[in-house]
GROMACS .gro file of C-alpha atoms in nm:
model
  187
    1MET     CA    1  -1.795  -0.922  -0.830
    2SER     CA    2  -1.696  -1.141  -0.539
    3ASP     CA    3  -1.340  -1.053  -0.539
    4LYS     CA    4  -1.279  -0.778  -0.311
    5ARG     CA    5  -0.957  -0.616  -0.193
    6TYR     CA    6  -0.852  -0.370   0.022
    7PHE     CA    7  -0.620  -0.073  -0.056
    8THR     CA    8  -0.475   0.158   0.165
    9ILE     CA    9  -0.332   0.498   0.101
   10VAL     CA   10  -0.082   0.670   0.365
   11LEU     CA   11  -0.160   1.054   0.317
   12PRO     CA   12   0.072   1.317   0.468
   13LEU     CA   13  -0.099   1.625   0.639
   14ASN     CA   14  -0.003   1.955   0.556
   15ASP     CA   15  -0.013   2.239   0.852
   16THR     CA   16  -0.396   2.302   0.782
   17ALA     CA   17  -0.497   1.938   0.804
   18GLN     CA   18  -0.283   1.914   1.117
   19ALA     CA   19  -0.483   2.207   1.281
   20MET     CA   20  -0.823   2.065   1.183
   21ILE     CA   21  -0.722   1.724   1.419
   22ARG     CA   22  -0.684   1.974   1.671
   23GLN     CA   23  -1.034   2.073   1.659
   24GLU     CA   24  -1.245   1.800   1.711
   25SER     CA   25  -1.542   1.981   1.514
   26SER     CA   26  -1.323   1.975   1.205
   27ARG     CA   27  -1.231   1.615   1.192
   28TYR     CA   28  -1.504   1.473   1.019
   29GLN     CA   29  -1.466   1.752   0.751
   30LEU     CA   30  -1.090   1.661   0.753
   31ARG     CA   31  -1.165   1.275   0.686
   32ALA     CA   32  -1.385   1.375   0.399
   33MET     CA   33  -1.120   1.587   0.241
   34LEU     CA   34  -0.869   1.312   0.295
   35TRP     CA   35  -1.099   1.053   0.136
   36SER     CA   36  -1.148   1.278  -0.148
   37CYS     CA   37  -0.769   1.306  -0.211
   38ALA     CA   38  -0.731   0.941  -0.176
   39ALA     CA   39  -1.008   0.865  -0.432
   40GLU     CA   40  -0.860   1.105  -0.669
   41GLN     CA   41  -0.555   0.904  -0.676
   42MET     CA   42  -0.741   0.570  -0.693
   43LYS     CA   43  -0.925   0.659  -1.018
   44ALA     CA   44  -0.616   0.537  -1.194
   45LEU     CA   45  -0.727   0.197  -1.055
   46LEU     CA   46  -1.069   0.198  -1.244
   47GLY     CA   47  -1.092  -0.035  -1.540
   48LYS     CA   48  -0.727  -0.188  -1.450
   49THR     CA   49  -0.757  -0.316  -1.100
   50CYS     CA   50  -1.093  -0.256  -1.005
   51SER     CA   51  -1.454  -0.152  -1.134
   52MET     CA   52  -1.529   0.077  -0.827
   53PHE     CA   53  -1.407   0.145  -0.505
   54ALA     CA   54  -1.546   0.281  -0.156
   55PRO     CA   55  -1.427   0.362   0.178
   56THR     CA   56  -1.403   0.086   0.428
   57MET     CA   57  -1.540   0.215   0.756
   58LYS     CA   58  -1.441  -0.087   0.970
   59PRO     CA   59  -1.204  -0.343   0.804
   60ALA     CA   60  -1.256  -0.698   0.952
   61TRP     CA   61  -0.899  -0.670   1.121
   62CYS     CA   62  -0.982  -0.326   1.294
   63ASP     CA   63  -1.146  -0.242   1.633
   64ILE     CA   64  -1.367   0.065   1.545
   65PRO     CA   65  -1.530   0.206   1.237
   66LEU     CA   66  -1.413   0.543   1.126
   67PRO     CA   67  -1.556   0.776   0.882
   68PHE     CA   68  -1.461   0.753   0.527
   69GLY     CA   69  -1.220   0.479   0.634
   70VAL     CA   70  -0.957   0.735   0.755
   71ALA     CA   71  -0.754   0.673   1.064
   72LEU     CA   72  -0.581   0.992   1.190
   73GLY     CA   73  -0.233   0.910   1.316
   74ALA     CA   74  -0.278   1.191   1.587
   75VAL     CA   75  -0.592   1.087   1.696
   76GLU     CA   76  -0.622   0.724   1.639
   77PRO     CA   77  -0.283   0.580   1.650
   78HIS     CA   78  -0.393   0.212   1.724
   79GLU     CA   79  -0.651   0.228   1.424
   80PHE     CA   80  -0.373   0.386   1.200
   81LEU     CA   81  -0.118   0.129   1.295
   82MET     CA   82  -0.354  -0.180   1.264
   83ARG     CA   83  -0.477  -0.053   0.901
   84TYR     CA   84  -0.120   0.036   0.807
   85PHE     CA   85   0.044  -0.311   0.926
   86TYR     CA   86  -0.228  -0.507   0.769
   87ALA     CA   87  -0.178  -0.318   0.435
   88GLN     CA   88   0.208  -0.370   0.466
   89LYS     CA   89   0.161  -0.754   0.544
   90ALA     CA   90  -0.058  -0.796   0.219
   91GLN     CA   91   0.199  -0.600   0.013
   92GLU     CA   92   0.474  -0.833   0.115
   93ASP     CA   93   0.278  -1.146   0.056
   94GLU     CA   94   0.173  -1.015  -0.278
   95ILE     CA   95   0.556  -0.926  -0.354
   96HIS     CA   96   0.667  -1.267  -0.248
   97ALA     CA   97   0.387  -1.427  -0.462
   98ARG     CA   98   0.505  -1.232  -0.759
   99VAL     CA   99   0.863  -1.321  -0.718
  100LYS     CA  100   0.765  -1.675  -0.696
  101ARG     CA  101   0.582  -1.661  -1.006
  102ILE     CA  102   0.873  -1.486  -1.173
  103GLU     CA  103   1.113  -1.759  -1.037
  104ALA     CA  104   0.903  -2.045  -1.169
  105MET     CA  105   0.915  -1.924  -1.524
  106GLY     CA  106   1.307  -1.930  -1.525
  107LYS     CA  107   1.572  -2.185  -1.490
  108THR     CA  108   1.836  -2.181  -1.208
  109VAL     CA  109   2.181  -2.153  -1.342
  110PHE     CA  110   2.374  -2.079  -1.046
  111THR     CA  111   2.304  -2.027  -0.649
  112LYS     CA  112   2.551  -1.927  -0.380
  113GLN     CA  113   2.500  -1.837  -0.019
  114LEU     CA  114   2.679  -1.534   0.058
  115ASN     CA  115   2.591  -1.497   0.427
  116ASP     CA  116   2.326  -1.592   0.647
  117HIS     CA  117   2.074  -1.337   0.497
  118VAL     CA  118   2.179  -1.312   0.143
  119GLU     CA  119   2.174  -1.574  -0.124
  120MET     CA  120   2.286  -1.494  -0.490
  121VAL     CA  121   2.072  -1.676  -0.771
  122VAL     CA  122   2.143  -1.634  -1.141
  123MET     CA  123   1.846  -1.737  -1.346
  124SER     CA  124   1.802  -1.762  -1.729
  125VAL     CA  125   1.456  -1.663  -1.851
  126ASN     CA  126   1.295  -1.659  -2.184
  127MET     CA  127   1.192  -1.315  -2.266
  128GLY     CA  128   0.967  -1.435  -2.536
  129ASP     CA  129   0.745  -1.581  -2.286
  130PRO     CA  130   0.441  -1.340  -2.263
  131ASP     CA  131   0.332  -1.421  -1.912
  132LEU     CA  132   0.698  -1.366  -1.787
  133CYS     CA  133   0.720  -1.029  -1.970
  134ARG     CA  134   0.371  -0.923  -1.806
  135GLU     CA  135   0.502  -1.021  -1.465
  136MET     CA  136   0.829  -0.835  -1.499
  137GLU     CA  137   0.650  -0.528  -1.648
  138PHE     CA  138   0.419  -0.514  -1.354
  139ALA     CA  139   0.695  -0.550  -1.121
  140ASN     CA  140   0.910  -0.270  -1.263
  141ARG     CA  141   0.581  -0.038  -1.275
  142PHE     CA  142   0.578  -0.109  -0.896
  143PHE     CA  143   0.909   0.013  -0.813
  144ARG     CA  144   0.851   0.312  -1.022
  145GLY     CA  145   0.547   0.414  -0.814
  146ASP     CA  146   0.277   0.343  -1.063
  147ILE     CA  147  -0.040   0.323  -0.830
  148THR     CA  148  -0.184   0.070  -1.077
  149ALA     CA  149   0.088  -0.187  -0.985
  150ALA     CA  150   0.066  -0.126  -0.609
  151CYS     CA  151  -0.001  -0.443  -0.396
  152GLY     CA  152  -0.274  -0.265  -0.191
  153LEU     CA  153  -0.052   0.003  -0.033
  154TYR     CA  154   0.028   0.342  -0.167
  155TYR     CA  155   0.218   0.637  -0.019
  156MET     CA  156   0.055   0.942  -0.183
  157GLY     CA  157   0.296   1.212  -0.072
  158LEU     CA  158   0.589   1.034  -0.197
  159ASN     CA  159   0.422   0.892  -0.515
  160GLN     CA  160   0.574   0.538  -0.423
  161CYS     CA  161   0.434   0.195  -0.387
  162HIS     CA  162   0.713   0.097  -0.153
  163VAL     CA  163   0.946   0.274   0.086
  164GLU     CA  164   1.260   0.208   0.234
  165GLU     CA  165   1.314   0.132   0.621
  166ASP     CA  166   1.417   0.453   0.699
  167MET     CA  167   1.146   0.628   0.533
  168GLU     CA  168   0.883   0.410   0.695
  169LYS     CA  169   1.059   0.446   1.052
  170ALA     CA  170   0.990   0.826   1.002
  171ILE     CA  171   0.648   0.798   0.892
  172LEU     CA  172   0.576   0.547   1.215
  173SER     CA  173   0.775   0.783   1.445
  174SER     CA  174   0.553   1.102   1.347
  175LEU     CA  175   0.197   0.951   1.322
  176ASP     CA  176   0.039   1.286   1.382
  177GLU     CA  177   0.156   1.398   1.031
  178TYR     CA  178  -0.008   1.125   0.857
  179ALA     CA  179  -0.345   0.963   0.812
  180VAL     CA  180  -0.430   0.632   0.623
  181CYS     CA  181  -0.713   0.568   0.421
  182VAL     CA  182  -0.859   0.214   0.372
  183ALA     CA  183  -1.089   0.152   0.039
  184GLU     CA  184  -1.244  -0.165  -0.062
  185LEU     CA  185  -1.184  -0.245  -0.446
  186GLU     CA  186  -1.445  -0.448  -0.627
  187ALA     CA  187  -1.338  -0.636  -0.934
   0.00000   0.00000   0.00000
């Protein structure tokens, strides 16, 4: 079980949770409740992505340990952002690797650079290839919001593995309404 990965869940906070944040004495209990909610969602990963998971109090890339691995945006904005951006980068890297694996299984038929930012590539693929089908099915599950296809980042309130730029801006501009929970998954 040497293969360990981090899994981050962005949790929206309801009015009760936001009230608990304002009371320092309630924050530990709130973190436990949020970890419980995140763990309930992560149960779907057991047997598919990992054999067990546990909260990560202090990931290597963060400054301070937090109970239950939960960073409250209203209280620890720096830690929230550190945990979030690490997960986002890991997700982008995994998506890029996934696209490269799919591209490697096909043949390029046509390529055209439409502008500085957009390149159109037409490929032919053998849909009889089980490896390709597995990669394509996994990618489809990711975009349908299946947590078992997430690349280490999941938006619980939205039930999505990925959000558009405007939704991400909305989350990052209202950190007091969110928390992030980081868990360590073991193979």
